[in-house]
Coordinates of C-alpha atoms and ligand atoms in Angstrom, one line a residue:
M46 CA 108.3 78.8 125.8
M47 CA 109.1 75.8 127.7
D48 CA 106.0 74.1 127.3
V49 CA 106.3 74.9 123.6
G50 CA 109.8 73.6 123.4
R51 CA 108.8 70.3 124.9
H52 CA 105.5 69.7 123.1
P53 CA 105.7 66.6 120.9
R54 CA 103.6 68.1 118.1
I55 CA 105.4 71.3 118.0
E56 CA 108.6 71.7 116.2
L57 CA 110.3 74.9 117.4
M58 CA 112.6 76.6 114.9
T59 CA 114.7 79.4 117.0
F60 CA 117.4 81.4 115.5
S61 CA 115.7 81.2 112.0
E62 CA 114.0 83.5 109.5
V63 CA 111.2 83.0 106.9
E64 CA 112.9 83.5 103.6
S65 CA 109.8 83.1 101.4
V66 CA 106.1 82.1 101.6
T67 CA 104.2 80.9 98.4
G68 CA 101.0 79.0 97.8
Y69 CA 97.4 79.7 99.3
V70 CA 95.1 78.7 102.2
G71 CA 95.8 75.1 102.8
N72 CA 98.9 74.7 100.7
F73 CA 101.4 77.4 102.1
Q74 CA 105.1 76.3 100.8
V75 CA 107.3 78.2 103.4
T76 CA 111.2 78.4 103.2
V77 CA 113.0 79.1 106.6
R78 CA 116.6 79.8 106.8
K79 CA 118.0 78.0 109.9
K80 CA 121.0 80.2 110.7
A81 CA 124.2 78.8 111.7
R82 CA 124.6 79.1 115.7
Y83 CA 128.1 77.4 115.6
V84 CA 127.3 75.2 118.6
D85 CA 125.4 72.3 118.3
A86 CA 122.3 72.7 120.5
S87 CA 121.2 69.2 121.0
E88 CA 124.5 68.7 122.4
C89 CA 125.0 71.8 124.5
T90 CA 124.4 71.5 128.2
A91 CA 124.8 75.2 128.9
C92 CA 127.9 74.5 131.3
A93 CA 129.1 78.2 130.3
E94 CA 132.9 76.9 130.1
C95 CA 133.3 78.1 126.7
S96 CA 131.9 81.7 127.8
K97 CA 134.4 81.8 130.6
V98 CA 137.5 81.6 128.4
C99 CA 136.2 83.7 125.6
P100 CA 138.2 86.9 125.5
V101 CA 135.9 89.0 123.5
A102 CA 133.3 91.2 125.4
V103 CA 130.6 93.1 123.7
P104 CA 127.6 95.1 125.1
D105 CA 124.8 92.9 126.2
E106 CA 121.5 93.5 123.9
Y107 CA 119.4 91.8 126.2
Q108 CA 120.7 93.7 129.4
Q109 CA 120.1 97.0 127.1
G110 CA 123.8 97.6 127.2
F111 CA 124.2 97.8 131.1
S112 CA 126.5 94.8 131.2
S113 CA 128.6 92.9 128.5
R114 CA 128.5 89.4 127.0
K115 CA 131.0 87.1 125.3
A116 CA 131.2 86.2 121.7
I117 CA 129.7 82.7 122.9
Y118 CA 126.9 83.5 125.0
L119 CA 123.3 82.3 126.2
P120 CA 121.0 84.9 124.6
F121 CA 118.9 85.4 128.0
P122 CA 118.5 83.0 130.9
Q123 CA 115.2 81.5 130.0
A124 CA 116.2 80.9 126.5
V125 CA 114.8 77.7 124.8
P126 CA 116.8 75.8 123.7
S127 CA 119.1 76.4 126.7
A128 CA 122.1 76.2 124.6
Y129 CA 125.1 78.7 123.5
I130 CA 125.4 80.5 120.5
L131 CA 128.4 82.2 118.9
N132 CA 128.3 85.2 117.3
M133 CA 130.7 85.1 114.4
E134 CA 130.8 88.8 113.8
N135 CA 132.2 89.4 117.6
C136 CA 134.4 85.9 117.3
L137 CA 138.2 86.1 116.8
G138 CA 138.2 82.2 116.1
N139 CA 136.8 82.1 112.7
N140 CA 138.9 81.5 109.5
P141 CA 141.8 81.0 110.2
I142 CA 141.6 80.3 113.9
A143 CA 143.2 82.7 115.8
C144 CA 141.6 82.0 119.4
G145 CA 139.7 78.9 119.4
K146 CA 139.5 78.6 123.2
C147 CA 135.9 77.9 123.7
A148 CA 136.2 74.8 121.1
E149 CA 139.4 73.7 123.5
V150 CA 137.4 73.8 126.7
C151 CA 134.2 72.4 125.2
E152 CA 133.9 68.9 126.6
K153 CA 130.9 67.7 124.3
K154 CA 132.8 68.9 121.3
C155 CA 129.6 70.9 120.3
I156 CA 131.4 74.1 118.6
N157 CA 131.7 73.8 114.9
Y158 CA 133.3 77.0 113.1
D159 CA 132.0 75.6 109.9
D160 CA 128.3 75.5 110.6
Q161 CA 126.4 76.9 107.5
D162 CA 122.7 78.4 107.4
E163 CA 120.4 75.8 106.2
L164 CA 117.3 76.3 104.2
V165 CA 114.4 74.3 105.3
K166 CA 111.0 74.0 103.2
I167 CA 107.9 73.4 105.2
E168 CA 104.5 72.8 103.9
V169 CA 101.6 74.3 106.2
G170 CA 97.7 74.7 105.8
V171 CA 97.4 77.9 107.9
I172 CA 99.9 80.5 109.3
I173 CA 100.0 82.6 112.5
T174 CA 101.7 85.9 112.6
A175 CA 103.1 87.0 115.6
T176 CA 106.1 89.0 115.0
G177 CA 105.6 91.5 117.8
M178 CA 106.7 95.0 117.9
Q179 CA 109.6 97.5 118.8
V180 CA 110.2 100.3 121.2
Y181 CA 110.4 103.9 120.2
D182 CA 113.7 105.4 120.3
P183 CA 113.4 108.7 122.2
T184 CA 116.4 110.3 120.9
E185 CA 114.5 112.9 118.9
Y186 CA 113.2 114.1 122.0
D187 CA 116.1 116.0 122.7
E188 CA 114.6 118.3 125.4
Y189 CA 114.7 115.3 127.8
G190 CA 118.2 114.5 127.2
Y191 CA 118.4 110.9 126.8
T192 CA 121.6 111.1 124.8
R193 CA 123.2 113.7 126.9
Y194 CA 122.4 112.5 130.6
E195 CA 123.3 109.3 132.0
N196 CA 120.3 109.3 134.4
V197 CA 117.8 109.6 132.1
I198 CA 116.7 106.2 131.0
T199 CA 113.9 104.6 129.0
S200 CA 111.0 102.2 130.6
M201 CA 112.8 99.2 128.8
E202 CA 116.2 100.0 130.6
F203 CA 114.3 100.5 133.9
E204 CA 113.1 97.0 133.3
R205 CA 116.4 95.8 133.2
L206 CA 117.6 97.8 136.1
I207 CA 115.0 96.7 138.5
C208 CA 114.9 92.9 137.4
A209 CA 116.4 90.3 139.5
G210 CA 117.9 88.8 136.6
G211 CA 119.3 92.0 135.4
P212 CA 122.8 93.4 135.5
T213 CA 122.2 94.7 139.0
E214 CA 120.5 91.7 140.3
G215 CA 117.5 94.0 140.9
H216 CA 119.5 96.6 142.8
F217 CA 118.0 99.9 141.1
I218 CA 120.9 102.5 140.8
R219 CA 121.6 105.4 139.1
P220 CA 123.9 104.8 136.2
S221 CA 126.0 107.8 136.8
D222 CA 127.2 107.0 140.5
R223 CA 125.6 103.6 141.1
R224 CA 123.8 104.9 143.9
A225 CA 120.0 104.3 144.6
P226 CA 118.0 107.3 143.9
Q227 CA 115.6 108.8 146.2
T228 CA 113.4 110.9 143.8
I229 CA 112.5 109.6 140.5
G230 CA 110.4 111.0 137.8
F231 CA 108.5 109.2 134.8
I232 CA 107.4 111.2 131.6
Q233 CA 104.6 109.4 129.8
C234 CA 103.7 109.7 126.3
V235 CA 107.3 109.7 124.7
G236 CA 106.6 109.0 121.3
S237 CA 102.9 108.4 121.4
R238 CA 99.8 110.7 120.7
S239 CA 102.3 113.0 119.5
R240 CA 101.0 115.7 116.9
D241 CA 104.2 117.6 116.4
G242 CA 105.8 115.5 113.7
R243 CA 108.0 113.5 116.3
G244 CA 106.8 110.1 117.5
N245 CA 103.4 108.6 116.5
P246 CA 100.1 110.0 116.8
Y247 CA 98.3 106.8 118.2
C248 CA 98.2 105.8 121.9
S249 CA 100.8 102.9 122.6
N250 CA 98.1 101.4 124.9
I251 CA 100.6 99.6 127.6
C252 CA 102.7 102.6 128.5
C253 CA 100.1 104.2 131.4
M254 CA 99.8 100.6 133.1
N255 CA 103.8 99.8 132.8
T256 CA 104.5 102.9 134.6
V257 CA 101.9 102.2 137.4
K258 CA 103.3 98.8 137.7
D259 CA 106.9 100.3 137.8
T260 CA 106.0 102.9 140.6
L261 CA 104.3 100.0 142.7
L262 CA 107.5 98.1 142.3
L263 CA 109.6 100.8 143.2
C264 CA 107.3 101.9 146.3
D265 CA 107.4 98.0 147.4
H266 CA 111.5 97.6 146.9
Y267 CA 112.3 101.3 148.3
P268 CA 109.7 102.3 150.8
G269 CA 110.1 105.9 151.0
I270 CA 111.1 106.4 147.5
E271 CA 109.6 109.7 145.9
A272 CA 108.1 109.0 142.7
K273 CA 106.2 111.5 140.2
V274 CA 104.6 110.6 137.2
F275 CA 104.1 113.5 134.4
Y276 CA 101.2 112.5 132.1
M277 CA 98.8 113.8 129.7
D278 CA 95.9 111.1 130.5
I279 CA 96.2 108.1 132.7
R280 CA 94.4 105.4 130.6
A281 CA 93.8 102.8 133.2
F282 CA 91.3 100.8 131.5
G283 CA 91.1 97.0 131.5
K284 CA 90.2 94.6 134.5
G285 CA 91.9 95.7 138.0
F286 CA 93.7 98.7 136.3
E287 CA 91.9 101.3 138.0
D288 CA 92.7 99.7 141.4
L289 CA 96.3 99.5 140.6
Y290 CA 96.4 103.1 139.6
M291 CA 94.6 104.0 143.0
R292 CA 97.1 101.8 144.8
S293 CA 100.0 103.6 143.3
K294 CA 98.4 107.0 144.4
E295 CA 97.9 105.7 148.0
E296 CA 101.5 104.6 148.1
G297 CA 102.4 108.1 147.5
V298 CA 103.1 108.4 143.9
R299 CA 102.4 112.0 142.7
Y300 CA 100.5 112.2 139.3
I301 CA 101.2 115.6 137.7
R302 CA 99.1 116.4 134.8
G303 CA 101.5 118.1 132.1
I304 CA 104.2 116.8 129.8
P305 CA 107.3 118.5 130.6
G306 CA 109.0 120.9 128.5
E307 CA 112.7 120.6 129.4
V308 CA 115.0 118.5 131.6
I309 CA 118.4 120.2 132.7
E310 CA 121.3 118.4 134.6
N311 CA 123.2 119.8 137.5
P312 CA 126.8 118.8 136.0
D313 CA 128.1 118.6 140.0
T314 CA 125.1 116.7 141.5
R315 CA 124.1 115.0 138.4
N316 CA 120.5 115.7 139.5
L317 CA 118.0 116.5 137.0
T318 CA 115.8 119.8 136.8
L319 CA 112.8 119.1 135.2
T320 CA 110.4 122.0 133.9
V321 CA 106.7 121.4 133.6
E322 CA 103.3 123.3 133.1
N323 CA 101.1 121.7 135.6
T324 CA 97.8 122.1 133.7
T325 CA 95.7 121.2 136.6
T326 CA 96.9 124.3 138.6
G327 CA 98.0 126.3 135.5
R328 CA 101.5 126.8 137.2
L329 CA 105.1 126.4 135.9
E330 CA 106.7 123.9 138.2
K331 CA 110.4 122.9 138.6
H332 CA 111.1 119.5 139.8
E333 CA 114.4 118.3 141.3
L334 CA 114.8 114.4 140.4
E335 CA 117.7 112.1 140.8
M336 CA 116.6 110.2 137.8
I337 CA 114.0 110.3 135.0
V338 CA 112.4 107.0 133.2
L339 CA 111.0 108.0 129.7
S340 CA 107.9 105.9 129.0
Q341 CA 108.7 105.1 125.5
G342 CA 105.9 104.2 123.0
V343 CA 105.4 101.3 120.8
I344 CA 106.0 101.1 117.1
P345 CA 105.7 98.4 114.4
R346 CA 108.7 96.2 113.6
Q347 CA 111.1 97.9 111.4
D348 CA 111.2 94.7 109.2
G349 CA 107.7 94.8 109.3
D350 CA 107.5 95.7 105.5
S351 CA 109.2 92.4 104.5
I352 CA 106.9 90.4 106.4
R353 CA 104.1 92.3 105.1
K354 CA 105.3 91.5 101.5
L355 CA 106.2 87.8 102.1
L356 CA 102.7 87.2 103.6
T357 CA 100.7 89.8 101.0
L358 CA 99.2 91.7 103.8
S359 CA 98.6 95.2 104.3
T360 CA 99.2 97.7 107.0
T361 CA 97.0 100.4 108.5
S362 CA 98.4 104.0 108.4
D363 CA 100.3 103.5 111.5
G364 CA 102.3 100.8 110.0
F365 CA 100.6 98.0 112.0
I366 CA 99.3 94.9 110.2
M367 CA 95.6 95.3 109.0
E368 CA 93.2 92.6 110.1
S369 CA 90.5 91.3 107.8
H370 CA 87.6 93.3 109.5
P371 CA 88.0 95.3 113.0
K372 CA 84.9 94.0 114.6
L373 CA 83.9 90.7 112.7
K374 CA 87.5 89.2 111.9
P375 CA 89.8 90.9 114.2
V376 CA 92.4 88.0 114.3
D377 CA 92.2 87.0 110.5
A378 CA 94.6 88.7 107.9
P379 CA 92.9 89.7 105.0
T380 CA 94.6 86.7 103.0
R381 CA 92.6 83.6 103.7
G382 CA 94.5 81.1 106.0
I383 CA 96.7 83.8 107.6
Y384 CA 96.0 84.9 111.1
L385 CA 97.4 87.7 113.6
A386 CA 98.5 87.6 117.2
G387 CA 99.8 90.2 119.4
C388 CA 101.6 93.5 118.7
V389 CA 102.0 92.6 115.0
E390 CA 98.4 94.0 114.5
S391 CA 98.4 96.8 117.2
P392 CA 100.0 97.8 120.7
K393 CA 98.6 95.6 123.3
D394 CA 99.5 94.1 126.6
V395 CA 100.2 90.6 127.6
K396 CA 96.6 89.5 128.4
D397 CA 95.1 91.0 125.0
S398 CA 98.1 89.2 123.3
V399 CA 97.3 85.8 125.1
T400 CA 93.5 86.3 124.5
Q401 CA 94.5 87.2 120.6
A402 CA 96.8 84.4 120.2
S403 CA 94.1 81.8 121.5
A404 CA 91.5 83.1 119.1
A405 CA 93.9 83.0 116.2
A406 CA 94.8 79.3 117.3
A407 CA 91.0 78.5 117.5
R408 CA 90.5 80.3 114.0
A409 CA 93.2 78.2 112.6
S410 CA 92.0 75.1 114.1
I411 CA 88.7 75.4 112.4
L412 CA 90.3 75.3 109.1
L413 CA 92.8 72.7 109.6
N414 CA 89.8 70.2 111.1
A415 CA 87.7 71.0 108.4
G416 CA 90.3 69.6 106.0
K417 CA 89.1 71.9 103.2
T418 CA 87.9 75.2 102.7
K419 CA 84.9 77.0 101.4
V420 CA 85.7 79.0 98.1
E421 CA 84.2 82.7 97.9
A422 CA 81.1 82.6 95.6
I423 CA 82.2 86.0 94.2
T424 CA 85.5 84.9 92.7
S425 CA 86.8 85.9 89.4
Q426 CA 86.9 83.7 86.1
I427 CA 88.7 84.1 83.1
D428 CA 87.6 83.3 79.5
T429 CA 91.1 82.1 78.0
D430 CA 90.0 82.6 74.4
K431 CA 89.8 86.3 75.1
C432 CA 93.2 86.5 76.8
N433 CA 96.2 88.1 75.3
Y434 CA 98.4 87.2 77.9
C435 CA 99.6 90.5 78.9
G436 CA 99.7 89.5 82.6
I437 CA 98.1 92.8 84.0
C438 CA 95.7 90.7 86.1
A439 CA 98.5 89.0 88.0
K440 CA 100.1 92.3 88.7
V441 CA 96.9 93.8 89.9
C442 CA 95.8 91.0 92.3
P443 CA 96.5 92.0 95.9
Y444 CA 96.5 88.4 96.9
N445 CA 98.9 86.9 94.3
A446 CA 95.8 84.8 93.6
I447 CA 96.6 84.7 89.6
L448 CA 99.6 82.6 88.3
A449 CA 100.8 85.0 85.5
P450 CA 100.6 84.1 82.0
D451 CA 103.3 82.7 79.8
R452 CA 103.0 84.3 76.4
K453 CA 105.5 82.1 74.5
A454 CA 104.1 78.8 75.7
E455 CA 100.5 80.4 75.1
K456 CA 99.7 79.8 78.5
A457 CA 96.8 81.9 80.0
P458 CA 96.9 83.1 83.6
I459 CA 95.3 80.5 86.0
I460 CA 93.2 82.0 89.1
I461 CA 93.5 80.0 92.2
Q462 CA 90.1 80.0 93.5
A463 CA 90.9 79.2 97.0
A464 CA 93.1 82.4 97.1
C465 CA 90.8 84.8 95.4
A466 CA 88.8 86.9 97.7
G467 CA 86.8 88.5 94.8
C468 CA 87.8 92.2 94.9
G469 CA 87.4 92.4 91.2
A470 CA 90.4 94.8 90.5
C471 CA 91.7 92.1 87.8
A472 CA 88.3 92.4 86.0
A473 CA 88.3 96.2 86.0
E474 CA 91.9 96.2 84.8
C475 CA 91.8 93.4 82.2
P476 CA 91.8 95.2 78.5
Q477 CA 90.4 92.5 76.9
D478 CA 87.4 91.9 79.2
A479 CA 88.7 88.4 79.5
I480 CA 87.9 88.5 83.4
T481 CA 84.5 88.8 84.9
M482 CA 83.4 88.1 88.5
R483 CA 80.8 85.9 89.7
H484 CA 77.6 87.5 90.8
F485 CA 79.2 90.9 89.8
T486 CA 79.5 90.2 85.8
D487 CA 79.9 92.9 83.6
E488 CA 76.4 92.0 82.2
Q489 CA 74.8 92.3 85.6
M490 CA 76.6 95.6 86.2
M491 CA 75.5 97.1 83.1
A492 CA 72.0 96.0 83.3
Q493 CA 72.0 98.0 86.8
I494 CA 73.3 101.0 85.1
E495 CA 70.8 100.9 82.3
A496 CA 67.8 100.5 84.6
I497 CA 68.9 103.4 86.9
L498 CA 69.1 105.7 83.7
E499 CA 66.5 104.6 81.7
V500 CA 63.9 107.0 82.8
E501 CA 64.9 110.7 83.3
P502 CA 68.8 110.1 83.6
H503 CA 69.7 113.7 84.1
K504 CA 68.0 113.6 87.6
H505 CA 69.7 110.5 89.0
L506 CA 72.7 110.5 91.1
L507 CA 74.4 107.2 90.0
T508 CA 76.6 105.8 92.7
F509 CA 79.2 102.8 92.8
A510 CA 79.5 101.9 96.4
C511 CA 81.7 99.6 98.0
N512 CA 80.2 96.8 99.9
W513 CA 82.1 97.2 103.2
C514 CA 82.2 101.1 103.7
S515 CA 80.2 103.0 101.5
Y516 CA 77.3 100.9 101.1
A517 CA 77.5 100.2 104.7
G518 CA 77.8 104.4 105.2
G519 CA 74.4 104.4 103.2
D520 CA 73.0 102.1 105.7
D521 CA 74.1 104.1 108.6
A522 CA 72.7 107.2 107.1
G523 CA 69.4 105.2 106.7
T524 CA 69.2 103.7 110.0
A525 CA 70.0 107.1 111.8
R526 CA 67.1 108.8 109.8
L527 CA 69.2 110.8 108.0
Q528 CA 68.2 113.1 105.0
Y529 CA 69.6 112.5 101.7
P530 CA 68.2 112.9 98.0
T531 CA 65.8 110.3 97.1
T532 CA 67.4 110.3 93.5
C533 CA 70.3 108.7 94.8
R534 CA 71.0 105.1 93.3
L535 CA 73.7 102.9 94.5
I536 CA 75.2 99.9 92.7
R537 CA 77.0 97.7 95.0
T538 CA 80.4 96.4 94.3
M539 CA 82.3 94.4 96.6
C540 CA 85.2 96.8 96.3
S541 CA 85.7 100.0 94.7
G542 CA 88.4 98.2 92.6
R543 CA 85.7 96.4 90.8
V544 CA 84.4 99.7 89.0
D545 CA 85.5 99.2 85.4
E546 CA 86.2 102.1 83.3
K547 CA 83.5 101.0 80.8
F548 CA 81.0 101.1 83.7
V549 CA 81.5 104.7 83.9
W550 CA 81.7 105.3 80.2
H551 CA 78.3 103.6 79.7
A552 CA 76.6 105.8 82.4
F553 CA 77.9 108.8 80.9
R554 CA 76.6 107.7 77.4
L555 CA 73.2 106.9 78.9
G556 CA 73.0 110.6 80.1
A557 CA 74.2 110.4 83.7
P558 CA 74.9 114.0 84.9
I559 CA 77.4 112.9 87.5
V560 CA 79.0 109.7 88.3
L561 CA 80.3 108.9 91.9
V562 CA 82.5 106.1 92.6
S563 CA 83.0 105.5 96.4
G564 CA 84.9 103.2 98.7
C565 CA 86.9 102.6 101.8
H566 CA 89.2 105.2 103.2
F567 CA 92.8 104.4 101.6
S568 CA 94.1 102.2 104.4
D569 CA 90.9 100.6 105.3
C570 CA 90.3 99.0 102.0
H571 CA 89.3 95.2 102.7
Y572 CA 91.1 93.9 99.7
I573 CA 94.5 94.8 100.7
S574 CA 95.6 97.3 98.0
A575 CA 92.7 97.1 95.6
V576 CA 91.6 100.6 96.4
R577 CA 95.2 101.8 94.9
W578 CA 93.7 100.4 91.5
T579 CA 90.6 102.6 91.9
Q580 CA 92.8 105.6 92.5
K581 CA 94.7 104.9 89.4
R582 CA 92.0 104.1 87.3
M583 CA 89.9 107.5 88.2
D584 CA 93.3 109.2 87.4
R585 CA 93.3 107.9 84.2
M586 CA 89.4 108.7 83.5
W587 CA 89.9 112.4 84.8
N588 CA 92.6 112.8 82.2
K589 CA 90.4 111.5 79.5
L590 CA 87.5 113.5 80.3
D591 CA 89.5 116.5 80.4
K592 CA 91.1 115.6 76.8
L593 CA 87.4 115.0 75.6
G594 CA 86.4 118.4 76.8
I595 CA 84.2 116.8 79.3
R596 CA 84.3 118.5 82.9
P597 CA 86.3 116.0 85.2
E598 CA 84.6 117.2 88.1
R599 CA 81.4 115.2 87.0
L600 CA 83.2 112.1 87.9
R601 CA 83.6 112.1 91.8
L602 CA 85.6 110.1 93.9
E603 CA 84.6 109.7 97.6
W604 CA 86.0 107.7 100.6
I605 CA 83.2 107.1 103.1
S606 CA 83.6 104.5 105.9
A607 CA 80.7 102.3 107.4
A608 CA 80.3 104.5 110.5
E609 CA 80.3 107.7 108.2
G610 CA 76.5 107.8 107.8
Q611 CA 76.7 111.8 108.1
K612 CA 79.3 112.0 105.4
F613 CA 77.3 109.7 102.9
A614 CA 74.2 112.2 103.5
K615 CA 76.5 115.3 103.1
V616 CA 78.1 113.8 99.9
M617 CA 74.8 113.0 98.5
R618 CA 73.4 116.3 99.2
E619 CA 76.5 118.1 97.5
I620 CA 76.0 116.1 94.6
E621 CA 72.4 116.7 94.1
D622 CA 73.5 120.5 93.9
A623 CA 76.1 119.4 91.6
V624 CA 73.6 117.6 89.5
K625 CA 71.5 120.6 89.0
A626 CA 74.4 122.5 87.9
V627 CA 74.8 120.0 84.7
T628 CA 73.3 121.6 81.8
T629 CA 71.3 119.6 79.2
E630 CA 73.6 120.8 76.5
E631 CA 76.5 119.4 78.6
I632 CA 74.8 116.0 78.8
E633 CA 74.1 115.9 75.2
F634 CA 77.6 116.9 74.4
T635 CA 79.2 114.3 76.3
M636 CA 76.7 111.5 75.0
K637 CA 77.6 112.7 71.6
V638 CA 81.2 112.7 72.1
L639 CA 81.5 109.3 74.0
A640 CA 79.0 107.6 71.4
E641 CA 81.6 108.8 68.7
E642 CA 84.5 107.6 70.5
E643 CA 82.9 104.1 71.2
A644 CA 82.1 103.9 67.4
K645 CA 85.7 104.7 66.7
N646 CA 87.0 102.1 68.8
K647 CA 84.6 99.6 67.7
A648 CA 85.8 100.2 63.9
K649 CA 89.4 99.8 65.2
K650 CA 89.0 96.7 66.9
E651 CA 86.9 95.3 63.7
K652 CA 89.9 96.4 61.5
R653 CA 92.5 94.7 63.8
K654 CA 90.3 91.6 64.0
A655 CA 90.1 91.2 60.0
K656 CA 93.9 92.2 59.8
A657 CA 94.5 89.0 62.2
A658 CA 92.1 86.8 60.4
A659 CA 93.9 87.6 57.1
E660 CA 97.1 86.6 58.5
V661 CA 95.9 83.6 59.7
T662 CA 94.5 82.3 56.2
A663 CA 97.7 83.6 54.6
Ligands
FES990 FE1 86.3 99.2 100.1 FE2 88.2 98.0 98.7 S1 86.9 97.1 100.1 S2 87.4 100.1 98.6

C-alpha cells in the first residue's frame, strides 16, 4: 500500500467510491465520489493531538469492537495516506459548532468542518476489479452461542486479539475476565459447506489453513496451551500447507473429526461445554473449553450487486463475480477491458490473490500497450432502414453495447463494435429483423435448417447448441466414445440467446418432429445474462405452440455444460425416443397450421405496408 501511495504513476484515491462507469474497452468514463474526510490529508502529520482532545468514543470497527476510537481517528495504523479522518456521524462539532476541540488544537489547521464530497471524472482504458469479500456473520448458528457467550468469538476477532497491534497488544485473553485461556477450541466450516439452508454450500477455501496458522501462533506464544480443532475435512492443499498442518499436530493440537452440535456456558466459570459426535470413533464427546473460535466462512460483498451493475458483470450462483472462462480466461470479466483480482471472483488466500492480481495487470497491459483492440468477428450489425426505433435491442444487450434509438429524432440504435461480444440476443429479439450477426446471419442459419431437413425430416433431431457448453458437450461425448443417435444434427450458435423464434418455426414448418435448444447452465452463460432471453423466448414459444394446438413438448430446452458429455448423449437418446413418438399426422398438422399462420402474418404485413405507403402519398 505504501509503495502504491508513493508510486509516481499511480494515483491512489482513498475514501472514494465509484459512482458510475460508462463507455467501453479503451474508452471508459468513470465518475468517482471522493468523500469529504474533513481533514486535509496532504497537511495532516498524524500527530494525534486532535484525537486526544476529542470527547466522543465509539466502538472501533477495525479492532472488531474490542476497543474504542474517537470521532476523529486514524482508520488503522498502516493507513495510506497516514492522515486522520473525521466521522461526521460521530462528531459533535458540526453545524452549529458545539465542540470544535480538534480544530483548536490542530497546529497545521487542517480540519475543515465544511468539507464537501467531490465528484471526479476520469477516463481509463481498462478496469481491474479487486473489491474483495466479507466474512460470514455466524449469528444464525445459535447452537454455538455466539450472541450469548462472550467467550465464543469469530476468527476475525481472534486475529485482533492475537495481533501485536490489536487492542490487547497481542496478549491473548478471554473477553469475559481478561484472563489467558488454557483450553481453546476451533469450530470449522461455520457458514461454509452447509446444506441446511444456513450459510453457504461452497468451501470458503481459506479457513482450514487460517485455523492451522492460528493454532501454531497460540502454541508459539503460549507453550502448553491445549488447542482442539473440530472439523469435517481439513483441506490443506497448496505449497507447504500439508507441512504446516503436520507441524500443528506435532505441537500437540488435537484435530477431532466432527462438527459440534451444541455449546453451553457454565455461568459460574464462564467455561464452555461443547458436544460433538466424533465421526472417527463414532462416540459422542463433551469437551470443556475456556474459549471457542468460530472459523467463519467468506461471502461476497453485500454491495456486490451495485458493483456488478456498474460494470455490467454477472455473478455465479454463489454471488461472486463470474470470469469470462474458468480455464482459459480466469482473470477476464465477460465485459471486455475489465479484469478481476482476488476474492471478488471467488474466496482465495493472499498468495492466490497476488497471483491473480499480477495476471490481471499483465492482461490489462497487453491491451494498454497495443493501444487498439481487435473487434470480434461475430458482432451484430443493424440495417437502419428496417429499424422502427423500438429500442428492444438496447434493452436486451447484456454488455450495454447498443446506444438506444431516439424515435423523435429518428435516430437508429448504434452498435458499439468494440463492446459487442456477439451473443446474438439483440438479433433474436429484434421484431423487425433489422439486426443480424456476422457469420451467424439469418440466411446462414435458415440454410443450415433447410439442409438438415431436406431429406427425411421426420427422422432428424434438430438441435441448436451454444458454442461454449452444449456444442462442447457434444464434443466431449464424441471424444469419450459415448453412443448417441446418428440422426442428431447440431447447428452451432455462439449463445443460445441467438436462437431466433423464426428458426424454430421454420424447422417445424419443414417437418421437424422435435426441436431442441440447448445452452449453458443458467449461471454459466458466457454472455452475462443472454441466456435469460433464451428462457423468456422459450416460454413465449411454448405458449404459442399450446395455443396453436401443437404439443409444447416438441420444443425442448436443455442446459448442458462442456463437461457433460454423458448428459448430452443421454438427452440425445431420450429425444430419439421422443421423435419416434411423434406421428406423421402430428407433423403434417404442425406444418399446415404454421404455414397458414405465416401466410396470415405476411398478408397483415403487406396490408400495413400498403397503408403506410398510401399515407406517405397522401
Ligand atoms: Fe451458452 Fe449463452 S453462452 S447459453
